[in-house]
CSV table of C-alpha atoms and ligand atoms in Angstrom, one decimal:
chain,number,residue,atom,x,y,z
C,6,MET,CA,-18.7,4.6,-21.5
C,7,SER,CA,-20.5,2.1,-23.8
C,8,SER,CA,-20.3,-0.8,-21.4
C,9,ALA,CA,-22.3,1.1,-18.8
C,10,GLN,CA,-25.1,1.5,-21.4
C,11,GLU,CA,-25.0,-2.2,-22.4
C,12,HIS,CA,-25.6,-3.2,-18.8
C,13,PRO,CA,-28.0,-0.6,-17.4
C,14,ASP,CA,-28.7,-0.7,-13.7
C,15,THR,CA,-32.3,-1.7,-13.7
C,16,SER,CA,-32.3,-4.5,-11.2
C,17,ALA,CA,-33.1,-4.4,-7.5
C,18,PRO,CA,-30.4,-6.0,-5.4
C,19,GLU,CA,-31.1,-9.7,-4.7
C,20,ILE,CA,-29.6,-9.3,-1.2
C,21,GLU,CA,-30.9,-6.3,0.7
C,22,HIS,CA,-30.2,-5.3,4.3
C,23,THR,CA,-31.1,-2.2,6.3
C,24,ASP,CA,-28.3,0.2,7.1
C,25,ASP,CA,-28.2,-1.1,10.7
C,26,GLU,CA,-27.9,-4.7,9.5
C,27,TRP,CA,-25.0,-3.8,7.2
C,28,ARG,CA,-23.2,-2.0,10.1
C,29,ARG,CA,-23.5,-5.2,12.1
C,30,ARG,CA,-22.4,-7.5,9.4
C,31,LEU,CA,-19.3,-5.5,8.3
C,32,SER,CA,-16.4,-4.0,10.1
C,33,PRO,CA,-16.3,-0.1,10.2
C,34,ALA,CA,-13.6,-0.1,7.5
C,35,GLU,CA,-15.6,-2.5,5.3
C,36,TYR,CA,-18.8,-0.5,5.8
C,37,ALA,CA,-17.1,2.7,4.8
C,38,VAL,CA,-16.0,1.3,1.4
C,39,LEU,CA,-18.8,-1.2,0.6
C,40,ARG,CA,-21.8,0.9,1.7
C,41,GLN,CA,-20.5,4.5,1.6
C,42,ALA,CA,-18.4,4.2,-1.6
C,43,GLY,CA,-15.2,5.0,0.2
C,44,THR,CA,-11.7,4.2,-1.2
C,45,GLU,CA,-9.0,2.5,0.8
C,46,ARG,CA,-5.6,4.1,0.7
C,47,PRO,CA,-3.4,2.9,-2.2
C,48,PHE,CA,-0.8,0.2,-1.6
C,49,THR,CA,-2.5,-0.7,1.7
C,50,GLY,CA,-5.0,-3.4,0.7
C,51,GLU,CA,-4.3,-7.0,1.4
C,52,TYR,CA,-4.8,-8.1,-2.3
C,53,THR,CA,-2.9,-5.4,-4.1
C,54,ASP,CA,0.0,-7.6,-5.1
C,55,THR,CA,-1.6,-11.0,-4.6
C,56,THR,CA,-1.0,-13.6,-7.3
C,57,THR,CA,-2.7,-16.5,-5.5
C,58,GLU,CA,-5.0,-18.4,-7.9
C,59,GLY,CA,-8.6,-18.4,-6.9
C,60,VAL,CA,-11.9,-16.6,-7.0
C,61,TYR,CA,-12.5,-13.1,-5.7
C,62,ARG,CA,-15.9,-12.8,-4.0
C,63,CYS,CA,-17.9,-9.8,-2.8
C,64,ARG,CA,-17.0,-9.4,0.9
C,65,ALA,CA,-20.5,-8.1,1.6
C,66,CYS,CA,-22.6,-11.0,0.1
C,67,GLY,CA,-20.2,-13.7,-1.2
C,68,ALA,CA,-21.1,-13.4,-4.9
C,69,GLU,CA,-18.3,-14.4,-7.3
C,70,LEU,CA,-16.9,-11.2,-8.9
C,71,PHE,CA,-13.5,-11.8,-10.4
C,72,ARG,CA,-11.0,-14.6,-11.1
C,73,SER,CA,-7.3,-14.5,-10.4
C,74,THR,CA,-6.6,-15.1,-14.1
C,75,GLU,CA,-8.1,-11.6,-14.8
C,76,LYS,CA,-5.9,-9.9,-12.3
C,77,PHE,CA,-3.0,-7.9,-13.6
C,78,GLU,CA,-0.1,-5.8,-12.3
C,79,SER,CA,-1.2,-2.2,-12.8
C,80,HIS,CA,1.1,-0.6,-10.2
C,81,CYS,CA,-1.8,1.7,-9.3
C,82,GLY,CA,-2.0,0.6,-5.7
C,83,TRP,CA,-5.2,-1.4,-5.8
C,84,PRO,CA,-6.1,-4.8,-7.1
C,85,SER,CA,-6.8,-4.5,-10.8
C,86,PHE,CA,-8.7,-6.8,-13.1
C,87,TYR,CA,-9.4,-6.5,-16.8
C,88,ASP,CA,-12.8,-8.2,-17.0
C,89,PRO,CA,-15.5,-9.5,-14.5
C,90,ALA,CA,-15.5,-13.3,-14.3
C,91,ASP,CA,-19.2,-13.1,-15.3
C,92,SER,CA,-20.5,-9.9,-17.0
C,93,ASP,CA,-23.6,-10.2,-14.9
C,94,ALA,CA,-21.6,-10.1,-11.6
C,95,VAL,CA,-21.2,-6.3,-11.5
C,96,ILE,CA,-23.2,-3.2,-12.3
C,97,LEU,CA,-21.6,-0.1,-13.8
C,98,ARG,CA,-22.9,3.3,-12.9
C,99,PRO,CA,-21.7,6.8,-13.9
C,100,ASP,CA,-20.1,8.6,-11.0
C,101,ASP,CA,-19.5,12.4,-11.3
C,102,SER,CA,-18.3,12.9,-7.7
C,103,LEU,CA,-15.0,14.6,-7.0
C,104,GLY,CA,-15.5,16.7,-10.2
C,105,MET,CA,-14.5,13.7,-12.4
C,106,ARG,CA,-16.4,11.6,-14.7
C,107,ARG,CA,-15.8,8.0,-13.6
C,108,VAL,CA,-17.6,4.8,-13.8
C,109,GLU,CA,-18.4,3.1,-10.5
C,110,VAL,CA,-18.4,-0.7,-10.1
C,111,LEU,CA,-21.0,-2.2,-7.9
C,112,CYS,CA,-21.8,-5.8,-6.9
C,113,ARG,CA,-24.9,-6.8,-8.8
C,114,THR,CA,-26.1,-9.1,-6.1
C,115,CYS,CA,-26.1,-6.6,-3.2
C,116,HIS,CA,-25.2,-3.3,-4.8
C,117,SER,CA,-22.2,-2.7,-2.6
C,118,HIS,CA,-19.5,-0.4,-3.9
C,119,LEU,CA,-16.4,-2.2,-5.2
C,120,GLY,CA,-14.4,0.5,-7.0
C,121,HIS,CA,-14.2,2.1,-10.4
C,122,VAL,CA,-13.4,0.9,-14.0
C,123,PHE,CA,-11.2,2.8,-16.4
C,124,GLU,CA,-10.5,2.1,-20.0
C,125,GLY,CA,-8.2,3.2,-22.8
C,126,GLU,CA,-5.2,3.6,-20.5
C,127,GLY,CA,-2.9,1.3,-22.6
C,128,TYR,CA,-2.5,-1.6,-20.3
C,129,PRO,CA,-1.6,-4.8,-22.2
C,130,THR,CA,-4.8,-6.6,-21.4
C,131,PRO,CA,-7.4,-8.1,-23.7
C,132,THR,CA,-10.0,-5.4,-23.0
C,133,ASP,CA,-7.8,-2.3,-22.2
C,134,GLN,CA,-10.0,-2.0,-19.1
C,135,ARG,CA,-8.8,-1.6,-15.5
C,136,TYR,CA,-11.3,-2.6,-12.9
C,137,CYS,CA,-9.7,-0.8,-9.9
C,138,ILE,CA,-11.2,-2.6,-6.9
C,139,ASN,CA,-10.7,-2.1,-3.2
C,140,SER,CA,-9.2,-5.1,-1.5
C,141,ILE,CA,-11.5,-4.6,1.4
C,142,SER,CA,-14.5,-5.2,-0.9
C,143,LEU,CA,-13.2,-8.6,-1.8
C,144,THR,CA,-12.6,-12.0,-0.2
C,145,LEU,CA,-10.2,-14.3,-2.1
C,146,GLU,CA,-11.1,-18.0,-2.1
C,147,PRO,CA,-7.9,-19.8,-3.1
C,148,GLN,CA,-8.2,-22.7,-5.5
L,218,LIG,ZN1,-22.2,-8.3,-3.0
């Protein structure tokens, strides 16, 4: 995917913690997704159908990631966004796990796992991208 090449992952995280520190800071469910690249079950996350206006922040470090104006109804079972609020907010990284070529989305500030981005699916969004993000990776700050 070209966007992964335009924003290569060359930076070290601004916020770093040891594995033990992350385990203390996060709930077991948060840790499994954010630090072990797990995926919450579809249609179970607290923000899947949320339309509240506000800013979505990284639950691990608090960095702003997405805005509610970029969230759209994808019916895929996870919160979906078509563009990061700030292109520097996330890092994209090829992910060949599960025998599929996917692009992983990470928080640039702390390198925690957020979800995956897909494109060319035909959603009526300005970028034809779907940032498929785990609710548990996010904290919504209502406006
Ligand atoms: Zn973060």
